[in-house]
Structures are given as structure tokens and as C-alpha cells.
mmCIF file of C-alpha atoms in Angstrom:
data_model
loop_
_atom_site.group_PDB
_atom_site.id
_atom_site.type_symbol
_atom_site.label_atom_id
_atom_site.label_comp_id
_atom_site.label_asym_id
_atom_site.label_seq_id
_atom_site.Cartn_x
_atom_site.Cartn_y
_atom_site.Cartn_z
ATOM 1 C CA UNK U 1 103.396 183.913 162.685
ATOM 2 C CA UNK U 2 104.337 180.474 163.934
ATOM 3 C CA UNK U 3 101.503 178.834 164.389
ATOM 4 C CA UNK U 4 101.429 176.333 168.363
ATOM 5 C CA UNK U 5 100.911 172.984 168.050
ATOM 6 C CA UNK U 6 99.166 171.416 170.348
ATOM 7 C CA UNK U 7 101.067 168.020 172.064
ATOM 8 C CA UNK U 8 99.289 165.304 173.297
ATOM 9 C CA UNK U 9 100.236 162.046 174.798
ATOM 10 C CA UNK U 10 99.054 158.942 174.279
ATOM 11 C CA UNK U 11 98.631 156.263 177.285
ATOM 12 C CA UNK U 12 98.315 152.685 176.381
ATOM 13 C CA UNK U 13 99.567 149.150 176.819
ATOM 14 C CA UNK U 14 101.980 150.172 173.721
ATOM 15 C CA UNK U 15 104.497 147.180 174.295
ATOM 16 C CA UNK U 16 101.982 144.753 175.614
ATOM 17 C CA UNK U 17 102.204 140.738 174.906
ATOM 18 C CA UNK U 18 98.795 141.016 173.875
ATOM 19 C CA UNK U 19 99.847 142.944 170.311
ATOM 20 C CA UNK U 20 96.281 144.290 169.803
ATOM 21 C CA UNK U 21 96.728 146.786 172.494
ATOM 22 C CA UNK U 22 99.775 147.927 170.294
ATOM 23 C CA UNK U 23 97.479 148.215 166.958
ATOM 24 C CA UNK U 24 94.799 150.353 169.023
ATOM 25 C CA UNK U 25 98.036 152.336 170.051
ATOM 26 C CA UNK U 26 98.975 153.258 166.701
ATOM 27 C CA UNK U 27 94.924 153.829 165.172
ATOM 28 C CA UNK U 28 94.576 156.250 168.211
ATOM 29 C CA UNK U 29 97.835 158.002 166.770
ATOM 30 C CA UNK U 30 96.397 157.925 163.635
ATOM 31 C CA UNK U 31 93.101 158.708 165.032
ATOM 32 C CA UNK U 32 94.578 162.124 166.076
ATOM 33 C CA UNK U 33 96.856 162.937 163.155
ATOM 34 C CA UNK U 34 93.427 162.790 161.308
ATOM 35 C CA UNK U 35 91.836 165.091 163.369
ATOM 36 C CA UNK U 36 94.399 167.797 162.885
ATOM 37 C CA UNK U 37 97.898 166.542 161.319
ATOM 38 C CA UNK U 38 99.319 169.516 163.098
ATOM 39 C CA UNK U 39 99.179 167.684 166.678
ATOM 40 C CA UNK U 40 102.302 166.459 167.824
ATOM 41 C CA UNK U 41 101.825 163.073 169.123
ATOM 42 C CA UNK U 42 103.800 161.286 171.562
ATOM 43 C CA UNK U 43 103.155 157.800 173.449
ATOM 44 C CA UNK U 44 103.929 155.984 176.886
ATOM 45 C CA UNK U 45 103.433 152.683 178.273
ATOM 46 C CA UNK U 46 101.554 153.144 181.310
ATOM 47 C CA UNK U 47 102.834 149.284 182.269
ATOM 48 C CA UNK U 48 106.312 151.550 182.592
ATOM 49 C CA UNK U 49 107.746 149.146 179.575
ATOM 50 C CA UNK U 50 110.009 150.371 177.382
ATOM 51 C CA UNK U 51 109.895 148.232 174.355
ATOM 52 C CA UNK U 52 108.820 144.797 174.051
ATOM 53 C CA UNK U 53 110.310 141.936 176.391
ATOM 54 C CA UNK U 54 113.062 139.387 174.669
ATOM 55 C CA UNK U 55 112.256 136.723 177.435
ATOM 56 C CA UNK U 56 108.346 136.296 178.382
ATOM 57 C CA UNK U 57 107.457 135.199 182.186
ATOM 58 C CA UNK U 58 104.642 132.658 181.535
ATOM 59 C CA UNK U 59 101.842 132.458 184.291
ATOM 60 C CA UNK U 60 99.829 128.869 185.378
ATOM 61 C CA UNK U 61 95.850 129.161 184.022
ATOM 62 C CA UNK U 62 93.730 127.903 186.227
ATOM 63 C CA UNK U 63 94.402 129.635 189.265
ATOM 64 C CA UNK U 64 91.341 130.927 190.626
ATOM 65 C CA UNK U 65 88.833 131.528 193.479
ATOM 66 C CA UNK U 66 90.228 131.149 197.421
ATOM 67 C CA UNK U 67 93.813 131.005 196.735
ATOM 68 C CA UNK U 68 96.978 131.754 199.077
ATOM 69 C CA UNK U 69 99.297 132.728 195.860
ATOM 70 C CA UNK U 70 96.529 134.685 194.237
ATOM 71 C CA UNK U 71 96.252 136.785 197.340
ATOM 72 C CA UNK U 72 99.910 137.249 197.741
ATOM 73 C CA UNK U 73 100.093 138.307 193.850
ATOM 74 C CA UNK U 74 97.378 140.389 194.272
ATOM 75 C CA UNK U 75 99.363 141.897 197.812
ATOM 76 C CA UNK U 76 102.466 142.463 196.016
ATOM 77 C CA UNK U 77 101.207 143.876 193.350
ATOM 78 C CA UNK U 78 99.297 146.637 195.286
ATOM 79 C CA UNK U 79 102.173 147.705 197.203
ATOM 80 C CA UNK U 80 104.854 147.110 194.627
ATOM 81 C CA UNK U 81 103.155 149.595 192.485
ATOM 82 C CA UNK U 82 101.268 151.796 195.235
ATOM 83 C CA UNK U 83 105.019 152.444 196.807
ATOM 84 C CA UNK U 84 107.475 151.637 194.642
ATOM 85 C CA UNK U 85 106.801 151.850 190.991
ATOM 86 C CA UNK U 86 104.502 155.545 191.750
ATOM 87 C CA UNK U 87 108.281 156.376 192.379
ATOM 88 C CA UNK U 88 109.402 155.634 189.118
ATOM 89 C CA UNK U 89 106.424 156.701 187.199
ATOM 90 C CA UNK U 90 106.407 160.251 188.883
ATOM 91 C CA UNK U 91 110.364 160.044 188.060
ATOM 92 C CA UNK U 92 110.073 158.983 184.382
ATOM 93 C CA UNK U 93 106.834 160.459 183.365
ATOM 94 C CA UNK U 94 106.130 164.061 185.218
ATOM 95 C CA UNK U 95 108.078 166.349 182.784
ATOM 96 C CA UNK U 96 106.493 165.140 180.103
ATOM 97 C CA UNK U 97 103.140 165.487 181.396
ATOM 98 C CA UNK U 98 103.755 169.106 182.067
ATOM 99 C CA UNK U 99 104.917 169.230 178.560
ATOM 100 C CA UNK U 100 101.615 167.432 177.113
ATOM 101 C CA UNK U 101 98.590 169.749 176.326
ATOM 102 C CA UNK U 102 96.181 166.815 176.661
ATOM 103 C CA UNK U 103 96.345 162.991 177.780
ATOM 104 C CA UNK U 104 94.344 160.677 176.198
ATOM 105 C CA UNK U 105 93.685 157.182 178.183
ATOM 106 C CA UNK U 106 92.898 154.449 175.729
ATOM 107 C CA UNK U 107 91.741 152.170 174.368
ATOM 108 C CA UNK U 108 90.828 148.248 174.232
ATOM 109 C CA UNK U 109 89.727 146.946 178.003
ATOM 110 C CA UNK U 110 91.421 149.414 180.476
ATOM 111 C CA UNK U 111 88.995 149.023 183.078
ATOM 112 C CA UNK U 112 89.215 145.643 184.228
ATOM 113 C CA UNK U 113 89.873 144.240 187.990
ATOM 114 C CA UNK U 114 91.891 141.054 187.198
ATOM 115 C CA UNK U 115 93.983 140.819 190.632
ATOM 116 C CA UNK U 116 94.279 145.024 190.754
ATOM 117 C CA UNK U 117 96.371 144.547 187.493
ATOM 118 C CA UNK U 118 94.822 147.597 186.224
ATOM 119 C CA UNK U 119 93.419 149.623 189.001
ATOM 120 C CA UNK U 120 97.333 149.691 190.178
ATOM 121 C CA UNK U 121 98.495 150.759 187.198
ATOM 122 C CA UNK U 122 95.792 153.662 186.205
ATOM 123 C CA UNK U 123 95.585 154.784 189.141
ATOM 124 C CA UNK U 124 99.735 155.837 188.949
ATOM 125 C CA UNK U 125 98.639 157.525 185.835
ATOM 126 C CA UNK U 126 96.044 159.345 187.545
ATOM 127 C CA UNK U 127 98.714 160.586 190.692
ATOM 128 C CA UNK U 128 101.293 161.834 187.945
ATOM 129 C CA UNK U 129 98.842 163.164 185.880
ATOM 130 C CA UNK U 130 97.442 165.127 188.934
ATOM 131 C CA UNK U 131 101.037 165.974 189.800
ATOM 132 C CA UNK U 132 101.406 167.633 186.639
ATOM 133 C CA UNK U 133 97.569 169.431 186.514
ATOM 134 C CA UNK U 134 97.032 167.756 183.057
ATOM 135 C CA UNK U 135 93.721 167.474 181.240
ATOM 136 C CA UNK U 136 92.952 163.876 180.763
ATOM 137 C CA UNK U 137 90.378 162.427 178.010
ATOM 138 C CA UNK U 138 89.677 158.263 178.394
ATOM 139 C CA UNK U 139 89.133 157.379 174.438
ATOM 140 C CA UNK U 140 87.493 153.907 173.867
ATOM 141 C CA UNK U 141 87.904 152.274 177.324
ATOM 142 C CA UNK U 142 86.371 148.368 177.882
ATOM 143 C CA UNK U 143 84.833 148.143 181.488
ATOM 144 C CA UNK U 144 84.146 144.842 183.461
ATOM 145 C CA UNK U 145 80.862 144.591 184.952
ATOM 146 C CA UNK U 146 82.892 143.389 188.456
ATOM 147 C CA UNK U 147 85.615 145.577 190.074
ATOM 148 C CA UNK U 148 86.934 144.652 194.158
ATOM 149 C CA UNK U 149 86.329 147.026 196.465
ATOM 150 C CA UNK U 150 89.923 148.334 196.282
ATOM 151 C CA UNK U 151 90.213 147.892 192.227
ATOM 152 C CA UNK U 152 86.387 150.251 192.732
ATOM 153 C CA UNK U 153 88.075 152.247 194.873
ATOM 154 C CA UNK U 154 91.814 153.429 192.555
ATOM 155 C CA UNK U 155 89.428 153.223 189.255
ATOM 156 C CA UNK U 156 87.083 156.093 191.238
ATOM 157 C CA UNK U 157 90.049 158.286 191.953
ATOM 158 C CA UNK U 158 91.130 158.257 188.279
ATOM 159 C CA UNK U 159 87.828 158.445 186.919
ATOM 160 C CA UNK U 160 86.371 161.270 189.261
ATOM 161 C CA UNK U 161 89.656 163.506 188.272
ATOM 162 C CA UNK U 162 88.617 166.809 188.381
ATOM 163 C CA UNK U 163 91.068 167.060 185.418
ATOM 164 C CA UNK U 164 89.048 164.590 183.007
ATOM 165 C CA UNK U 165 87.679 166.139 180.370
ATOM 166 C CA UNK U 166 85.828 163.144 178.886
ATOM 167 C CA UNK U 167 85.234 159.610 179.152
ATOM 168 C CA UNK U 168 84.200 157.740 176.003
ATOM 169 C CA UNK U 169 83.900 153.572 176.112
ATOM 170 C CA UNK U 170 83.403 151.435 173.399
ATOM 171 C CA UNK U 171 79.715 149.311 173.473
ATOM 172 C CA UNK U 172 77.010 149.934 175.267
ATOM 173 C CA UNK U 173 77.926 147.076 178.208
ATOM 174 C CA UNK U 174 80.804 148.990 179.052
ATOM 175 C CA UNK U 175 78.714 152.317 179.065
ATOM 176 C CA UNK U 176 76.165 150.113 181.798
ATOM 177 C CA UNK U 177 79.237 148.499 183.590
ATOM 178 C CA UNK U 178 80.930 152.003 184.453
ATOM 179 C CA UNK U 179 77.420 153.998 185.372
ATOM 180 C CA UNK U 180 76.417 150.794 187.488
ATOM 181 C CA UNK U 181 80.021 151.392 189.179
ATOM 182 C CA UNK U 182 80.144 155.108 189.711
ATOM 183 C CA UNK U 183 76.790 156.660 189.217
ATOM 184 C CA UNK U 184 77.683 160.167 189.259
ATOM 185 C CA UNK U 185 79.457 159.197 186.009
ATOM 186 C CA UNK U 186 76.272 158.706 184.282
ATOM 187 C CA UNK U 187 76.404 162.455 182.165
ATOM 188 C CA UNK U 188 79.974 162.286 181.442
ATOM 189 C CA UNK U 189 79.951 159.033 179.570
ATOM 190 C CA UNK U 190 79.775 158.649 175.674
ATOM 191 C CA UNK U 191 80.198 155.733 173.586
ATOM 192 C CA UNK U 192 82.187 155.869 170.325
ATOM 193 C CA UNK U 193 84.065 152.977 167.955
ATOM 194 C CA UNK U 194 86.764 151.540 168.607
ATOM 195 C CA UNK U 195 90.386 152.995 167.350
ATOM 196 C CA UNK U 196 91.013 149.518 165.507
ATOM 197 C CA UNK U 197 88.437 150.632 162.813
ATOM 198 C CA UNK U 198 91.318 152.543 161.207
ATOM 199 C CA UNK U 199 93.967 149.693 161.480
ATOM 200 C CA UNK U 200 93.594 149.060 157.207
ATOM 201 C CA UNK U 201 94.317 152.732 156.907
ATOM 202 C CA UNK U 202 97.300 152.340 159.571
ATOM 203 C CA UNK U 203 98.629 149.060 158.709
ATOM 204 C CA UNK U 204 97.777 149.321 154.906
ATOM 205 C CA UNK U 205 95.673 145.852 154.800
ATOM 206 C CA UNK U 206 93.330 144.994 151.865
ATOM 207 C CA UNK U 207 90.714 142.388 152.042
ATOM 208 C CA UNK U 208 91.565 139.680 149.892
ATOM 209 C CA UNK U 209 88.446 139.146 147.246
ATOM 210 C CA UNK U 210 87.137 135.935 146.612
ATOM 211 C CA UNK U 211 89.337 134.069 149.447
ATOM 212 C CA UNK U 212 89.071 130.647 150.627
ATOM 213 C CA UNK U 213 91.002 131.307 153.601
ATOM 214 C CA UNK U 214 89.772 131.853 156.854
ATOM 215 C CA UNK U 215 91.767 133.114 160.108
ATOM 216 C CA UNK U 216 90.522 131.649 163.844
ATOM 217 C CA UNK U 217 91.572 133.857 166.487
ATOM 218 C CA UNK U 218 92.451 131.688 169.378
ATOM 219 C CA UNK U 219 92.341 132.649 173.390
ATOM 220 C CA UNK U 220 93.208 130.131 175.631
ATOM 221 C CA UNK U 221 90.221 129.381 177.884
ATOM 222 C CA UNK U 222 92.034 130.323 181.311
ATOM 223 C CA UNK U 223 91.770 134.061 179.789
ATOM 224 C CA UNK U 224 88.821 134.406 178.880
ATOM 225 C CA UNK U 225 87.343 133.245 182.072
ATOM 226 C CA UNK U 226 89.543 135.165 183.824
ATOM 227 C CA UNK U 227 88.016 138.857 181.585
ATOM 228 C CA UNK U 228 85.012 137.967 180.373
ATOM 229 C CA UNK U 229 82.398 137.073 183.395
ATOM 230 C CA UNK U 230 80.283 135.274 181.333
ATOM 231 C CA UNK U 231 83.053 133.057 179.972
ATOM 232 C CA UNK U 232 83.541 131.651 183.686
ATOM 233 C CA UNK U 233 82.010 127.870 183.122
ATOM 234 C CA UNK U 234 84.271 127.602 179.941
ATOM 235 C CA UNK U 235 86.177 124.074 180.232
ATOM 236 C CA UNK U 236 89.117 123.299 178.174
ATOM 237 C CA UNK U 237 88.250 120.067 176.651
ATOM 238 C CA UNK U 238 85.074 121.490 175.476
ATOM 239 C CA UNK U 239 86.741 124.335 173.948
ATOM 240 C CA UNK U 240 88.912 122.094 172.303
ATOM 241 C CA UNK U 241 86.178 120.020 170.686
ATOM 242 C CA UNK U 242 84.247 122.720 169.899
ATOM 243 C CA UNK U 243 87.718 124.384 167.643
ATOM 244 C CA UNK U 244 87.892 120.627 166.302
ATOM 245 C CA UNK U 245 84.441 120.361 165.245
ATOM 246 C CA UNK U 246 84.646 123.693 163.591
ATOM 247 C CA UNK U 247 87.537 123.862 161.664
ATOM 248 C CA UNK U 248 86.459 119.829 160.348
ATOM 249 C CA UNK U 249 83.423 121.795 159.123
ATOM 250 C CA UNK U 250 84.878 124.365 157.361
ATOM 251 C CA UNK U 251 87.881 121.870 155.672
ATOM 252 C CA UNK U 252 84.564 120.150 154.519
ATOM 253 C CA UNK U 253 82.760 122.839 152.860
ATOM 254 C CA UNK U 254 86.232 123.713 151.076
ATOM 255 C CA UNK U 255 87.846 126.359 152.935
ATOM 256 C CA UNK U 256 91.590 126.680 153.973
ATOM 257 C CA UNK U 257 91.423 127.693 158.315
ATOM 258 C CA UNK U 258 94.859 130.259 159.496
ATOM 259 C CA UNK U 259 94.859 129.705 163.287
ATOM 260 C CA UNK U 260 96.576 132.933 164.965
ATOM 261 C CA UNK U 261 96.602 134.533 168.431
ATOM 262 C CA UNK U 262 97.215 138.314 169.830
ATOM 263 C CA UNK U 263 100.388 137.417 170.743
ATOM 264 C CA UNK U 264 99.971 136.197 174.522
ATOM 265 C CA UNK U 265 102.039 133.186 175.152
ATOM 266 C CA UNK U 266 99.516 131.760 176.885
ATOM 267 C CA UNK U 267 96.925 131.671 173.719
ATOM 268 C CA UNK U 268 99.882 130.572 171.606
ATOM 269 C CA UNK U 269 100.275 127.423 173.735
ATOM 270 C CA UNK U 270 96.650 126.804 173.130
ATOM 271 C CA UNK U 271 96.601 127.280 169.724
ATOM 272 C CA UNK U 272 99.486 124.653 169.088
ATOM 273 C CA UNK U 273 97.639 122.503 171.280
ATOM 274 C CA UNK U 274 94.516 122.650 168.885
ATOM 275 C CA UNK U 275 96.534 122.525 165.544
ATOM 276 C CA UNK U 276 97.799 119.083 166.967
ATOM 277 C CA UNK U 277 94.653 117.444 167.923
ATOM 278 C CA UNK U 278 93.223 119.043 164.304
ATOM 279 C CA UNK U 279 96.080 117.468 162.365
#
């Protein structure tokens, strides 16, 4: 007797600049495979990307606060996706919803309110997901302590699904952030680790032993302020002489430094910048 195996789809920012949303793509596959290697496992960029972009739109840092183009951005974006790409989503993803036994949301920092980037964007998930009556688990989810009333608003529809099945983020700020959010929450919420744990298992990496070498990941401080709250009175030319200071330190004491970035274009720019002023 043939035995049914059970398909489930995997939601991420697969083909994201950022190319650690990609590894936590693949360590949830692997994740899954571990848990029974009889699922059949399947994946779609909830961005609606299908592969990674040849030619990469670079933004300005440093726009923030009261700002006319922020607003329209923000504008566009809700009713570009709201209207027009909910469309295409419905279009391109709904069969293979129905198809899927389970969804599974995650990881890395999915609930975030940078200009209703995300809110847009989950909450199409969450209308073709409810289309097709599928069960929905969010697996390892980051969540910002501030959300705008409308970001609050398409996160709650998602998140209040009657078709969730379980929410799970990874640290315990996240855990406060979301119950502080949506109270009613509070029971359904676990915490577990995050996906990347298995990325030596995935990506077959060894530690070196013995290694002078040591890797720097560099964000450019325009990002960080604009995801991490506490990172808001971060100023360029400190950050700068702060990488300086360090990596003169560690040269000192004997040890090689490997800059490297996620893959935004925006930290790469950065991290040139600092290699420069270093050399």
C-alpha cells in the first residue's frame, strides 16, 4: 500500500538580496526533510520573485522621518500590492496552495514595518492562503517592537488566521514584541532556534581549527537604523571609526580580518568604503 506523502510549502524571501534569507530557506527545507524525509517539499518567494535579479535597483540611506517620497513609497507600495500584485499572487500561487498539506511562514525577521514592506507582502500570503483554506504554521519569525497602525493592522489579519496552526519566533524580544502587539496571541506563541543552526549540515561547512582568520560581517548603518530601533542614533563616521579601530586591533594582536556582507548592495558599498579607509 502506497504510502501519502504529505506536501508542504515553504514561504520565504528565497531569492532575496539579502542571501541569508536564502540560507534560512534551505535549513527550513532541511529542517523538514529531517523531520520525516518522506515530506515533499516545495518553496515560493512570497516577494513574487522568481530567481535572483541580474540588475539590482539601489535605494538612497538616509531617508527618514517626515518625508514627501517616503510617504509616496510607502502609498504606492500599499496599493501596488493591495490591488495589483494580490492579482498576481492569487493567479500564480492558489493551485498550489490547494495542493500543499501545510504552509510554513519563515524564518529570519518577517515581521517588520519598514514602510509596509512586509505587512503588504504577508498579508497577500494570508488572502491566498485563505483562498485556498490552507493550514499555515509561522516557523522562526523576527518581530519589531514598532508596527504603523496599518502595518498592525495586515500583520493582525495574517496572524489571527483562523487557519494558523502555530506561531513560533526566534528570541524572547520577538516573543514580547508580538504579545505586546496582539495580546490575544499570548498562548499561541512559542519560541524555538533559528533554521540557520543547521546551515553546516546544509551547506557542508567545517570550522577551520586553529585559524587566524577572522570574518566581520558588515551592515551599512542606514539599515540597521532603519530594523533595529535601538540602532536609530547610529552615525556613519562613528561606525566607520569604530570598524577602523577594530580591525587595527586585531592586525595587532596577529590575526588576518575577511570583511563580507549578506549580499545587500547597500552593505557592500559600505564595506568597500571601510576596506579603503583600513588600507
Amino acid at each position: 500500500m502506497e504510502v501519502k506523502r504529505e506536501k508542504i510549502l515553504i514561504c520565504s524571501e528565497l531569492y532575496s538580496t539579502n542571501y541569508g534569507d536564502g540560507v534560512i530557506a534551505a535549513c527550513l527545507n532541511h529542517a523538514c526533510q529531517l523531520v520525516n524525509h518522506n515530506y515533499v517539499v516545495d518553496n515560493i518567494d512570497w516577494s513574487l520573485r522568481s530567481g535572483f535579479e541580474k540588475k539590482i535597483e539601489h535605494y538612497s540611506p538616509g531617508q527618514h522621518g517626515i518625508n514627501v517620497s517616503n510617504h509616496f513609497t510607502t502609498i504606492k507600495r500599499l496599493f501596488g500590492w493591495l490591488l495589483i500584485r494580490r492579482k498576481i499572487a492569487s493567479k500564480k500561487w492558489l493551485a498550489q496552495f490547494k495542493r500543499s498539506d501545510l504552509l510554513i511562514l519563515g524564518g529570519g525577521q518577517l515581521f517588520m514595518d519598514y514602510r509596509l514592506n512586509f505587512p503588504v507582502k504577508i498579508f497577500n500570503f494570508y488572502y491566498v492562503a485563505k483562498q485556498a483554506n490552507c493550514n499555515v504554521c509561522c516557523v522562526a519569525c523576527g518581530v519589531s517592537s514598532k508596527w504603523s497602525a496599518m502595518g498592525k493592522h495586515l500583520f493582525k489579519r495574517m496572524l489571527t488566521y483562523s487557519g494558523v496552526k502555530s506561531i513560533s519566533v526566534r528570541d524572547g524580544n520577538s516573543k514580547i514584541n508580538i504579545m505586546s502587539h496582539i495580546p490575544r496571541l499570548t498562548p499561541k506563541v512559542g519560541i524555538i532556534s533559528d533554521p540557520a543552526i543547521f546551515v553546516d549540515e546544509v551547506y557542508k561547512v567545517k570550522r577551520k581549527q586553529k585559524t587566524r582568520i577572522l570574518g566581520i560581517n558588515i551592515m551599512h548603518p542606514e539599515t540597521l537604523k532603519k530594523v533595529v530601533p535601538e540602532c536609530q542614533n547610529f552615525i556613519i563616521g562613528k561606525m566607520e571609526k569604530l570598524w577602523k579601530e577594530l580591525i587595527e586591533l586585531l592586525y595587532q594582536n596577529g590575526y588576518k580580518v575577511e570583511l563580507f556582507t549578506n549580499g545587500d548592495p547597500e552593505d557592500s558599498k559600505f564595506m568597500r568604503e571601510i576596506a579603503q579607509i583600513v588600507n
